[in-house]
Coordinates of C-alpha atoms in Angstrom, one line a residue:
M19 CA -22.1 -62.6 184.1
K20 CA -23.2 -61.0 180.8
Q21 CA -25.6 -58.1 180.2
S22 CA -27.1 -56.3 177.3
L23 CA -25.4 -53.0 176.4
T24 CA -27.9 -50.3 175.2
P25 CA -26.3 -47.6 173.1
T26 CA -26.4 -44.2 174.7
Q27 CA -26.6 -42.4 171.3
N28 CA -28.8 -42.9 168.3
L29 CA -27.1 -45.1 165.7
G30 CA -29.2 -43.7 162.8
S31 CA -32.5 -44.7 161.4
H32 CA -30.9 -47.3 159.1
Y33 CA -29.1 -48.9 162.0
N34 CA -32.3 -49.0 164.1
R35 CA -34.1 -50.7 161.2
T36 CA -31.4 -53.3 161.0
D37 CA -31.5 -54.0 164.7
Q38 CA -35.3 -54.4 164.5
L39 CA -34.9 -56.7 161.6
H40 CA -32.7 -59.1 163.5
D41 CA -34.3 -58.4 166.9
Q42 CA -31.1 -58.7 168.8
S43 CA -28.6 -56.5 170.7
I44 CA -24.9 -56.5 171.1
V45 CA -24.0 -58.7 174.1
I46 CA -20.7 -58.0 175.9
S47 CA -19.2 -58.9 179.3
D48 CA -18.8 -56.7 182.4
K49 CA -15.1 -56.6 181.8
L50 CA -15.6 -55.1 178.3
I51 CA -18.1 -52.5 179.7
S52 CA -15.5 -51.4 182.2
L53 CA -13.1 -50.8 179.3
A54 CA -15.6 -48.9 177.2
G55 CA -15.0 -45.2 177.2
S56 CA -14.3 -42.9 174.2
F57 CA -11.7 -42.3 171.6
E58 CA -9.4 -39.3 171.5
K59 CA -7.1 -38.4 168.6
K60 CA -3.7 -36.9 169.2
E61 CA -1.9 -36.1 165.9
H62 CA -1.6 -39.4 164.1
S63 CA -2.7 -41.6 167.0
W64 CA -6.0 -42.7 168.6
F65 CA -6.3 -43.5 172.3
I66 CA -9.1 -45.2 174.2
T67 CA -9.9 -43.3 177.4
S68 CA -10.1 -46.0 180.1
H69 CA -8.8 -46.6 183.6
V70 CA -7.3 -49.9 182.3
P71 CA -4.0 -49.4 180.5
T72 CA -4.0 -50.4 176.8
D73 CA -1.9 -53.4 175.8
L74 CA -2.1 -53.4 172.0
T75 CA -0.9 -50.9 169.3
I76 CA -2.4 -51.4 165.9
Q77 CA -1.1 -49.5 162.9
V78 CA -3.5 -49.0 159.9
Q79 CA -2.0 -46.9 157.1
E80 CA -0.5 -43.8 158.8
I81 CA -2.7 -44.0 161.9
T82 CA -1.8 -45.8 165.2
F83 CA -4.5 -47.1 167.5
N84 CA -3.7 -47.8 171.2
V85 CA -6.4 -50.3 172.3
H86 CA -7.0 -53.3 174.5
K87 CA -6.4 -56.7 173.0
Y88 CA -9.5 -58.5 174.5
P89 CA -12.3 -56.7 172.7
L90 CA -10.8 -57.3 169.4
I91 CA -9.9 -60.9 170.0
A92 CA -13.5 -61.5 171.1
K93 CA -15.0 -60.4 167.8
C94 CA -12.3 -60.6 165.2
G95 CA -11.2 -64.1 164.2
Y96 CA -8.4 -62.8 162.1
I97 CA -6.8 -61.0 165.0
A98 CA -7.4 -63.9 167.4
Q99 CA -5.3 -66.2 165.2
L100 CA -2.3 -63.8 165.0
E101 CA 0.9 -64.2 167.1
F102 CA 1.5 -60.9 168.7
Q103 CA 5.0 -59.5 168.9
P104 CA 5.9 -57.8 172.2
S105 CA 6.2 -54.1 171.8
I106 CA 9.6 -52.4 172.2
S107 CA 8.2 -49.1 173.3
N108 CA 5.9 -50.3 176.1
F109 CA 4.7 -53.5 177.8
G110 CA 2.0 -54.4 175.2
Y111 CA 2.1 -55.8 171.7
D112 CA 2.4 -54.3 168.2
L113 CA 0.3 -55.2 165.2
K114 CA 0.2 -53.8 161.7
L115 CA -2.9 -54.4 159.5
E116 CA -2.0 -54.1 155.9
N117 CA -4.5 -53.9 153.0
L118 CA -7.5 -53.5 155.3
P119 CA -10.5 -52.4 153.1
G120 CA -11.6 -48.9 153.9
G121 CA -8.4 -48.0 155.7
S122 CA -8.1 -46.2 159.1
E123 CA -11.5 -44.5 158.9
T124 CA -13.2 -47.9 158.6
F125 CA -11.1 -49.4 161.4
E126 CA -12.1 -46.6 163.7
V127 CA -15.8 -47.5 163.3
I128 CA -14.9 -51.2 163.8
L129 CA -13.2 -50.4 167.1
K130 CA -16.2 -48.5 168.3
F131 CA -18.3 -51.5 167.5
C132 CA -16.0 -53.9 169.3
Y133 CA -16.0 -51.6 172.4
G134 CA -19.8 -51.3 172.3
L135 CA -19.6 -47.6 171.5
P136 CA -22.1 -45.9 169.2
A137 CA -21.1 -46.7 165.6
D138 CA -23.0 -45.0 162.8
L139 CA -23.7 -47.0 159.7
S140 CA -24.4 -44.9 156.5
P141 CA -24.5 -45.5 152.8
N142 CA -21.0 -44.0 152.5
N143 CA -19.3 -46.5 154.9
I144 CA -21.5 -49.6 154.8
A145 CA -19.6 -51.2 151.9
P146 CA -16.1 -50.6 153.4
L147 CA -17.4 -51.9 156.8
R148 CA -18.8 -55.0 155.1
C149 CA -15.5 -55.7 153.4
A150 CA -13.4 -55.0 156.5
S151 CA -15.6 -57.2 158.7
E152 CA -15.0 -60.0 156.2
F153 CA -11.3 -59.3 156.2
L154 CA -11.2 -59.5 160.1
E155 CA -13.5 -62.6 160.1
M156 CA -16.1 -61.0 162.4
T157 CA -18.4 -64.0 162.1
E158 CA -21.4 -65.3 164.0
E159 CA -19.3 -68.2 165.4
L160 CA -17.4 -65.8 167.6
E161 CA -20.5 -63.9 168.7
A162 CA -24.1 -63.6 167.7
G163 CA -24.9 -60.3 165.9
N164 CA -21.4 -59.8 164.9
L165 CA -20.5 -57.1 162.4
I166 CA -20.7 -59.3 159.2
S167 CA -24.4 -60.0 159.8
K168 CA -25.1 -56.4 160.9
T169 CA -23.6 -54.9 157.8
E170 CA -25.1 -57.5 155.5
A171 CA -28.6 -56.9 156.8
F172 CA -28.1 -53.1 156.7
L173 CA -26.8 -53.3 153.1
T174 CA -29.7 -55.5 151.9
L175 CA -32.2 -53.1 153.4
L176 CA -30.4 -50.1 152.1
V177 CA -29.9 -51.4 148.5
L178 CA -33.6 -52.2 148.1
S179 CA -34.9 -49.0 149.5
S180 CA -33.4 -45.9 147.8
W181 CA -32.0 -44.9 144.5
K182 CA -29.6 -42.4 146.0
D183 CA -28.3 -44.7 148.7
T184 CA -27.7 -47.6 146.2
I185 CA -25.8 -45.3 143.9
T186 CA -23.7 -44.0 146.9
V187 CA -22.9 -47.6 147.9
L188 CA -21.8 -48.5 144.4
K189 CA -19.5 -45.4 144.1
S190 CA -17.9 -46.3 147.5
C191 CA -17.0 -49.7 146.0
E192 CA -14.6 -48.2 143.5
T193 CA -11.7 -48.4 146.1
L194 CA -12.7 -51.8 147.5
S195 CA -11.6 -54.2 144.7
P196 CA -11.6 -57.1 144.8
W197 CA -13.5 -57.4 148.1
A198 CA -16.6 -55.6 146.9
E199 CA -16.7 -57.9 143.8
N200 CA -16.2 -61.1 145.7
L201 CA -18.8 -60.2 148.3
Q202 CA -21.4 -59.5 145.5
I203 CA -21.9 -55.9 146.7
V204 CA -21.3 -54.5 143.2
R205 CA -23.6 -57.0 141.6
K206 CA -26.4 -56.3 144.1
C207 CA -26.1 -52.6 143.5
C208 CA -26.1 -52.9 139.7
D209 CA -29.1 -55.3 139.8
S210 CA -31.0 -53.0 142.1
I211 CA -30.4 -50.0 139.8
A212 CA -31.4 -52.0 136.8
W213 CA -34.5 -53.4 138.5
K214 CA -35.6 -49.9 139.4
A215 CA -34.9 -48.6 135.9
S216 CA -36.8 -51.4 134.2
R217 CA -39.8 -50.8 136.4
E218 CA -39.9 -47.0 136.3
N219 CA -37.3 -45.9 133.8
I220 CA -37.1 -42.7 135.8
P221 CA -37.4 -42.4 139.6
R222 CA -40.7 -41.3 141.1
D223 CA -39.2 -39.8 144.2
T224 CA -40.1 -36.2 144.8
D225 CA -36.5 -35.2 145.1
C226 CA -35.4 -37.2 142.1
N227 CA -35.7 -36.6 138.4
E228 CA -34.4 -38.0 135.2
Q229 CA -31.5 -35.5 134.9
W230 CA -30.4 -36.2 138.5
W231 CA -30.3 -39.9 137.9
F232 CA -28.3 -39.6 134.6
H233 CA -25.9 -37.2 136.3
E234 CA -25.3 -39.6 139.2
V235 CA -24.9 -42.7 137.0
A236 CA -22.4 -40.7 134.9
T237 CA -20.1 -40.4 137.9
F238 CA -19.5 -44.2 138.0
R239 CA -16.2 -45.7 137.1
I240 CA -16.4 -47.2 133.5
D241 CA -16.4 -50.8 134.7
H242 CA -19.2 -50.2 137.1
F243 CA -21.1 -48.3 134.5
M244 CA -20.7 -51.2 132.1
R245 CA -22.1 -53.5 134.8
V246 CA -25.1 -51.3 135.3
I247 CA -25.8 -51.1 131.5
S248 CA -25.5 -54.9 131.2
A249 CA -27.9 -55.4 134.1
M250 CA -30.3 -52.9 132.5
K251 CA -30.2 -54.8 129.2
A252 CA -30.9 -58.1 131.1
K253 CA -34.0 -56.5 132.7
S254 CA -35.3 -55.5 129.2
T255 CA -35.1 -51.7 129.9
R256 CA -36.2 -49.5 127.0
P257 CA -33.3 -48.9 124.5
E258 CA -34.0 -45.2 124.5
F259 CA -33.4 -45.0 128.3
I260 CA -30.2 -47.0 128.0
G261 CA -29.1 -44.7 125.1
K262 CA -29.7 -41.6 127.2
C263 CA -27.5 -43.0 130.0
I264 CA -24.7 -43.8 127.5
M265 CA -25.0 -40.3 125.9
H266 CA -24.8 -38.5 129.3
Y267 CA -21.9 -40.6 130.4
A268 CA -20.0 -39.9 127.1
K269 CA -20.5 -36.1 127.4
T270 CA -19.3 -36.3 131.0
W271 CA -16.1 -38.2 130.4
L272 CA -15.1 -37.3 126.9
P273 CA -14.0 -33.6 126.5
G274 CA -14.7 -32.1 123.1
M275 CA -17.7 -34.4 122.6
D276 CA -20.0 -31.5 121.6
M277 CA -17.4 -29.6 119.6
E278 CA -18.6 -29.0 116.0
F279 CA -16.5 -28.2 113.0
E280 CA -18.3 -25.6 110.7
G281 CA -16.5 -26.5 107.6
L282 CA -13.5 -24.5 106.3
R283 CA -15.1 -21.2 107.5
G284 CA -14.6 -22.0 111.2
Y285 CA -12.4 -25.0 111.1
G286 CA -9.1 -23.4 112.0
I287 CA -10.4 -22.1 115.3
G288 CA -12.1 -25.4 116.2
R289 CA -9.0 -27.4 115.3
N290 CA -6.7 -25.3 117.5
D291 CA -9.1 -25.4 120.4
L292 CA -9.5 -29.1 120.1
Q293 CA -5.8 -29.8 119.9
F294 CA -5.2 -27.5 122.9
S295 CA -7.9 -29.3 124.9
I296 CA -6.3 -32.7 124.2
M297 CA -2.8 -31.5 125.0
S298 CA -3.9 -29.8 128.2
T299 CA -5.7 -33.0 129.4
R300 CA -2.5 -35.0 128.6
K301 CA -0.5 -32.7 130.8
E302 CA -3.0 -32.8 133.6
G303 CA -3.2 -36.6 133.4
G304 CA 0.5 -37.1 133.0
G305 CA 1.6 -38.1 129.5
Y306 CA -0.8 -40.2 127.6
G307 CA -2.5 -41.9 130.6
L308 CA -5.6 -39.9 130.3
S309 CA -5.8 -40.5 126.5
K310 CA -5.6 -44.3 127.1
E311 CA -8.3 -44.0 129.7
Q312 CA -10.6 -42.1 127.3
K313 CA -9.8 -44.6 124.6
A314 CA -10.9 -47.4 126.9
I315 CA -14.1 -45.4 127.8
I316 CA -14.9 -45.0 124.1
E317 CA -14.4 -48.6 123.2
N318 CA -16.5 -49.8 126.2
L319 CA -19.4 -47.4 125.4
L320 CA -19.4 -48.5 121.7
S321 CA -19.5 -52.2 122.8
V322 CA -22.7 -51.7 124.9
L323 CA -24.7 -49.4 122.5
P324 CA -28.2 -50.9 122.0
P325 CA -28.5 -52.1 118.4
Q326 CA -32.0 -50.6 117.9
P327 CA -32.0 -47.5 115.7
E328 CA -34.1 -45.5 118.1
A329 CA -31.7 -46.0 121.0
V330 CA -29.4 -43.0 120.1
P331 CA -29.6 -40.3 117.4
C332 CA -27.3 -40.2 114.3
K333 CA -25.7 -37.1 115.6
F334 CA -24.4 -38.9 118.7
L335 CA -23.1 -41.8 116.6
L336 CA -21.1 -39.3 114.5
Q337 CA -19.8 -37.6 117.6
M338 CA -18.6 -41.0 118.9
L339 CA -17.1 -41.7 115.5
K340 CA -15.0 -38.5 115.7
M341 CA -13.9 -39.3 119.2
A342 CA -13.1 -42.9 118.3
M343 CA -10.9 -41.7 115.4
M344 CA -9.3 -39.1 117.5
Y345 CA -8.1 -41.6 120.1
S346 CA -7.4 -44.4 117.5
A347 CA -10.0 -46.8 118.9
S348 CA -10.4 -50.4 117.6
P349 CA -10.8 -50.6 113.8
A350 CA -13.6 -53.2 114.2
L351 CA -15.6 -50.9 116.5
I352 CA -15.0 -47.9 114.1
S353 CA -16.2 -50.0 111.1
E354 CA -19.3 -51.1 113.0
L355 CA -20.0 -47.5 114.0
E356 CA -19.7 -46.4 110.3
K357 CA -22.3 -49.1 109.3
R358 CA -24.7 -47.8 112.0
V359 CA -24.3 -44.2 110.8
G360 CA -24.9 -45.4 107.2
M361 CA -28.2 -46.9 108.2
M362 CA -29.3 -43.5 109.7
L363 CA -27.5 -41.2 107.2
E364 CA -30.6 -39.3 106.3
D365 CA -30.8 -37.9 109.8
A366 CA -27.3 -36.4 109.7
T367 CA -26.3 -32.8 109.0
V368 CA -23.3 -31.4 107.1
N369 CA -21.5 -30.4 110.3
D370 CA -21.9 -33.9 111.7
L371 CA -20.1 -35.3 108.6
L372 CA -17.1 -32.9 108.9
I373 CA -14.7 -35.3 110.5
P374 CA -11.2 -34.0 110.8
S375 CA -8.2 -36.0 109.6
Y376 CA -6.4 -37.4 112.6
N377 CA -2.9 -38.7 112.8
S378 CA -3.1 -42.4 113.6
A379 CA 0.4 -42.5 114.9
D380 CA -0.3 -39.7 117.4
P381 CA -3.8 -40.0 118.9
G382 CA -5.6 -36.7 119.1
K383 CA -3.3 -34.8 116.7
L384 CA -4.7 -33.5 113.5
V385 CA -2.9 -34.2 110.2
N386 CA -1.3 -30.9 109.1
S387 CA 1.1 -32.0 106.4
P388 CA 0.9 -30.7 102.8
G389 CA -1.0 -32.9 100.4
H390 CA -3.5 -34.2 103.0
T391 CA -7.1 -33.0 103.1
I392 CA -8.4 -31.2 106.2
H393 CA -11.4 -33.5 106.5
D394 CA -11.4 -37.3 106.4
I395 CA -13.1 -37.9 103.0
D396 CA -12.6 -41.7 103.1
V397 CA -14.8 -42.1 106.2
V398 CA -17.7 -40.3 104.5
Q399 CA -17.3 -42.4 101.4
R400 CA -17.5 -45.6 103.4
I401 CA -20.6 -44.3 105.2
V402 CA -22.4 -43.5 102.0
E403 CA -21.5 -46.9 100.6
Y404 CA -22.9 -48.5 103.7
F405 CA -26.1 -46.4 103.2
L406 CA -26.5 -47.7 99.7
M407 CA -25.9 -51.3 100.8
H408 CA -28.5 -50.9 103.5
E409 CA -31.0 -49.3 101.1
H410 CA -30.5 -52.1 98.7
Q411 CA -31.2 -54.7 101.4
Q412 CA -34.3 -52.9 102.6
Q413 CA -35.5 -52.1 99.1
E414 CA -36.4 -48.6 100.1
K415 CA -35.5 -45.6 98.1
T416 CA -37.4 -42.9 100.0
S417 CA -34.4 -41.5 101.8
R418 CA -32.2 -41.1 98.7
I419 CA -33.4 -37.5 98.0
N420 CA -32.4 -36.4 101.5
V421 CA -29.1 -38.1 101.3
S422 CA -28.3 -36.6 97.9
K423 CA -29.0 -33.1 99.2
L424 CA -26.8 -33.9 102.3
L425 CA -24.0 -35.2 100.1
D426 CA -24.1 -32.2 97.7
S427 CA -23.9 -29.8 100.7
Y428 CA -21.0 -31.8 102.1
L429 CA -19.2 -31.6 98.7
A430 CA -19.7 -27.9 98.7
E431 CA -18.0 -27.7 102.1
I432 CA -15.0 -29.8 101.3
A433 CA -14.6 -28.3 97.8
G434 CA -12.8 -25.3 99.4
D435 CA -9.9 -27.6 100.5
P436 CA -7.0 -26.8 98.1
N437 CA -5.6 -30.3 98.8
L438 CA -8.7 -32.1 97.6
S439 CA -7.9 -34.0 94.4
T440 CA -10.3 -34.0 91.4
T441 CA -10.5 -37.7 91.4
K442 CA -11.5 -37.9 95.1
F443 CA -14.1 -35.2 94.5
Q444 CA -15.6 -37.0 91.5
V445 CA -15.6 -40.4 93.2
L446 CA -17.6 -39.0 96.1
A447 CA -20.0 -37.1 93.8
D448 CA -20.6 -40.2 91.7
L449 CA -21.4 -42.5 94.6
L450 CA -25.1 -41.9 94.3
P451 CA -26.9 -43.1 91.2
E452 CA -28.1 -40.5 88.7
N453 CA -31.8 -40.9 89.6
A454 CA -31.1 -40.1 93.3
R455 CA -30.9 -36.3 92.5
T456 CA -34.0 -34.6 91.5
C457 CA -32.2 -31.3 91.3
D458 CA -28.5 -30.7 90.5
D459 CA -28.3 -27.2 92.0
G460 CA -26.4 -28.5 95.1
L461 CA -23.9 -30.4 92.8
Y462 CA -23.4 -27.3 90.7
R463 CA -22.7 -25.2 93.7
A464 CA -20.1 -27.8 94.8
I465 CA -18.4 -27.9 91.4
D466 CA -18.4 -24.1 91.2
T467 CA -16.7 -23.9 94.6
Y468 CA -14.1 -26.4 93.6
L469 CA -13.3 -24.5 90.4
K470 CA -13.0 -21.3 92.3
T471 CA -10.6 -22.9 94.8
H472 CA -8.6 -24.5 92.0
P473 CA -8.2 -21.8 89.4
S474 CA -5.2 -23.5 87.6
L475 CA -7.2 -26.7 86.9
P476 CA -6.7 -27.8 83.3
E477 CA -9.5 -27.6 80.8
H478 CA -10.0 -31.3 80.4
E479 CA -10.3 -31.6 84.3
R480 CA -13.0 -28.9 84.2
R481 CA -14.9 -30.6 81.5
R482 CA -14.7 -33.9 83.4
L483 CA -16.2 -32.3 86.5
C484 CA -18.9 -30.6 84.7
R485 CA -20.0 -33.8 83.0
M486 CA -21.2 -35.1 86.4
M487 CA -23.8 -32.3 86.3
N488 CA -27.1 -32.7 84.4
C489 CA -28.0 -29.3 83.0
D490 CA -31.6 -30.4 82.5
K491 CA -31.9 -30.8 86.4
L492 CA -30.7 -27.2 87.1
S493 CA -33.3 -24.7 88.3
L494 CA -33.8 -21.5 86.3
D495 CA -31.8 -19.5 88.8
A496 CA -29.0 -21.9 88.7
C497 CA -29.0 -21.8 84.8
T498 CA -28.9 -18.0 84.9
H499 CA -25.9 -18.1 87.2
A500 CA -24.1 -20.8 85.2
A501 CA -24.6 -19.0 81.9
Q502 CA -22.6 -16.1 83.2
N503 CA -20.0 -18.2 85.0
D504 CA -16.6 -17.8 83.3
R505 CA -15.1 -20.7 85.3
L506 CA -17.2 -23.2 83.4
P507 CA -16.1 -24.7 80.1
M508 CA -17.6 -23.2 76.9
K509 CA -19.4 -26.4 76.0
T510 CA -21.1 -26.5 79.5
I511 CA -22.2 -22.9 79.2
V512 CA -23.8 -23.7 75.8
Q513 CA -25.6 -26.6 77.3
V514 CA -26.8 -24.5 80.2
L515 CA -28.1 -21.8 77.8
F516 CA -30.0 -24.3 75.8
S517 CA -31.5 -25.8 78.9
E518 CA -32.4 -22.4 80.2
Q519 CA -34.1 -21.6 77.0
V520 CA -36.1 -24.8 77.1
K521 CA -37.1 -24.1 80.7
M522 CA -38.2 -20.6 80.0
R523 CA -40.3 -21.7 77.0
K524 CA -41.9 -24.4 79.1
A525 CA -42.7 -21.9 81.9
M526 CA -44.3 -19.6 79.4
Q527 CA -46.4 -22.4 77.9
E528 CA -47.5 -23.4 81.4
K529 CA -48.5 -19.8 82.1
E530 CA -50.5 -19.5 78.9
L531 CA -52.1 -23.0 79.2
A532 CA -52.9 -22.8 82.9
P533 CA -56.6 -23.7 83.5
S534 CA -58.8 -20.7 84.2
G535 CA -60.3 -20.4 87.7
N536 CA -62.9 -18.1 88.9
N537 CA -63.6 -15.0 86.7
S538 CA -62.9 -12.7 89.6
E539 CA -59.5 -14.4 90.4
Q540 CA -58.6 -14.4 86.7
E541 CA -59.3 -10.7 86.4
E542 CA -57.2 -10.0 89.5
N543 CA -54.2 -12.1 88.4
H544 CA -54.5 -11.1 84.7
S545 CA -52.3 -8.1 84.9
S546 CA -49.6 -9.9 87.0
T547 CA -49.6 -12.9 84.5
D548 CA -49.1 -10.5 81.6
A549 CA -46.2 -8.9 83.4
E550 CA -44.6 -12.2 84.1
I551 CA -45.0 -13.3 80.5
K552 CA -43.4 -10.1 79.3
S553 CA -40.6 -10.5 81.7
L554 CA -40.0 -14.1 80.6
K555 CA -40.1 -13.1 77.0
A556 CA -37.5 -10.3 77.7
E557 CA -35.3 -12.8 79.5
L558 CA -35.7 -15.3 76.6
E559 CA -34.6 -12.6 74.1
N560 CA -31.6 -11.8 76.3
V561 CA -30.7 -15.5 76.4
K562 CA -31.0 -15.8 72.7
A563 CA -28.8 -12.8 72.2
R564 CA -26.3 -14.1 74.7
M565 CA -26.3 -17.5 73.0
A566 CA -25.8 -15.9 69.6
E567 CA -22.8 -14.0 70.9
L568 CA -21.3 -17.1 72.4
Q569 CA -21.8 -19.0 69.1
S570 CA -20.2 -16.1 67.2
D571 CA -17.3 -16.1 69.7
Y572 CA -17.0 -19.8 69.4
S573 CA -16.9 -19.6 65.5
E574 CA -14.3 -16.9 65.7
L575 CA -12.2 -19.0 68.0
Q576 CA -12.6 -22.0 65.7
K577 CA -11.4 -19.8 62.7
E578 CA -8.5 -18.5 64.7
Y579 CA -7.6 -22.0 65.7
E580 CA -7.7 -23.2 62.1
K581 CA -5.5 -20.2 61.0
I582 CA -2.9 -20.9 63.7
K583 CA -3.0 -24.6 62.7
K584 CA -2.3 -23.7 59.1
Q585 CA 0.5 -21.4 60.0
Q586 CA 2.1 -24.1 62.1
K587 CA 1.8 -26.5 59.0
N588 CA 3.5 -23.9 56.8
V589 CA 6.2 -23.3 59.2
S590 CA 6.8 -27.0 59.5
R591 CA 7.0 -27.3 55.7
W592 CA 9.3 -24.4 55.4
S593 CA 11.6 -25.8 58.1
L594 CA 11.6 -29.2 56.3
G595 CA 12.6 -27.5 53.0
W596 CA 15.3 -25.5 54.6
S597 CA 16.8 -28.5 56.2
K598 CA 16.9 -30.3 52.8
I599 CA 18.6 -27.2 51.2
K600 CA 21.1 -27.0 54.1
K601 CA 21.8 -30.7 53.8
S602 CA 22.5 -30.5 50.1
F603 CA 24.7 -27.4 50.6
H604 CA 26.8 -29.2 53.1
T605 CA 27.1 -32.1 50.7
K606 CA 28.3 -29.7 48.0
V607 CA 30.9 -28.1 50.2
E608 CA 32.3 -31.5 51.2
G609 CA 32.5 -32.4 47.5
N610 CA 34.6 -29.2 46.8
E611 CA 37.0 -30.0 49.6
T612 CA 37.6 -33.5 48.5
G613 CA 37.4 -32.9 44.7
E614 CA 41.0 -33.9 44.0
S615 CA 40.7 -37.2 45.5
H616 CA 37.3 -38.0 44.0
P617 CA 37.1 -36.6 40.5
C618 CA 34.6 -39.1 39.3
R619 CA 32.0 -38.1 41.9
F620 CA 32.3 -34.4 41.2
S621 CA 32.0 -34.8 37.4
K622 CA 29.0 -37.0 37.9
R623 CA 27.2 -34.4 40.1
R624 CA 27.9 -31.6 37.5
S625 CA 26.5 -33.7 34.7
S626 CA 23.4 -34.4 36.7
M627 CA 23.0 -30.7 37.6
S628 CA 23.4 -29.7 34.0

């Protein structure tokens, strides 16, 4: 005789919905009902409270379950096929379940189900129960409404209903490989998340918002996150939404992502902090394990970045480039990232381009040996070259001005590095064509900073650097500063003074030839205009006087140089004459000493002298 067992406790709203979906109840025999009681835990063992003695001991992980054999054989095909070994300690049998998905906690719920006791199904345990029921072969052939069908129905209903529950199920699958993959639980969860994201892009639930969703997705393991992103791409989700997910995930899992290097002014502090952060994470993770994990995260995130320019900002790309170089990521991915940054270079800032020089042999460690620059100049050079290539392909030159200002500001930052060579500085400054700069004030500031940092630079090196600068493109303020700058070569100062004179004369002419407006406005501004003209004239006279002084100094230096040159010639002639006299003297002495043996030579020399 069989009868229907009605649970005495509520199994949860989801469980009830699942039962309603199948419209069936758990059917067990009278013998099983007589065995059903409750579970009690004593230390590391579970006991079923029943008047019938237990005859089976099952060990799962460190927990031992003392149960009856019949309820398990009736619903678990895997256990029914086993040959039980008689127990040594009692009159029953011993069984050890190894590699059971979900472990002892999941098996406890399965035992309750087999005994007909209330078993709560929830988003946290539904995936382990589904995998464990598959492991134990709890199929419909053994009994209608067995645990496989129950969990599958509940999982389908749960996955399609709620964002939070779907995310919870997917997170619970991280410890269930490969069962969760083989049973398509991971795929269903990822497809469900991607489907919701493609429809709404952000959840509409009252207790959900965009920030919550990004935060939850950022807690996934990297392989599951990659599956979610791939599914979102397949559902044609907006690139901006995918980009936000990737950015939030990167900031969650990559320490130092937001750390900025403020040039040489604040670089030392940032460098020490960053190295300390990396070394501390290595110690916490045990050696280089965490570094390898973060390297894998970086490479995976770079491989799924949407190709659209609007997906992620240039700042994030440069942050990822710094992290990729810090952890020595794949050179192909780094090269592709540099190309993407080059396409968006006009949106970057100077601090974004300040990429430290990392030691490729020791990931995360900064290069601190003499002769190496603090910043990685070669990376920026390649990025600018990619920008020029992209600009040539697009045949657009509107962004050149912004990039030229950015590059000049970057040069001014790195010019304070004492290890920066003149050649590398000049190569970087000459990357942009001459017409890209409408004003050379930024370039002048960079050159002046470099000369200040390298006071022992030879004169020909100074002239070579200053030739990169077009004095005609300097503003009046820059010309005034350069005219009084002792670090510049004399020839450059003369050119600056001449350019300054031309600019002041032009400004005066524009003031005098400016079209007259209303009479009232002209009368109001007449006095101020006269004052400005007088001021400009006074400055022009000062410039003329300064230029005359410089020309006079230059002439005196030329005369002094010619005088020194003549003296050197006279000294060289005198030394040449002295050497001849000395030589003849030595010859004469030798003749005196050997006169007896060579009388003919001596008489011949005397006759010639006379």
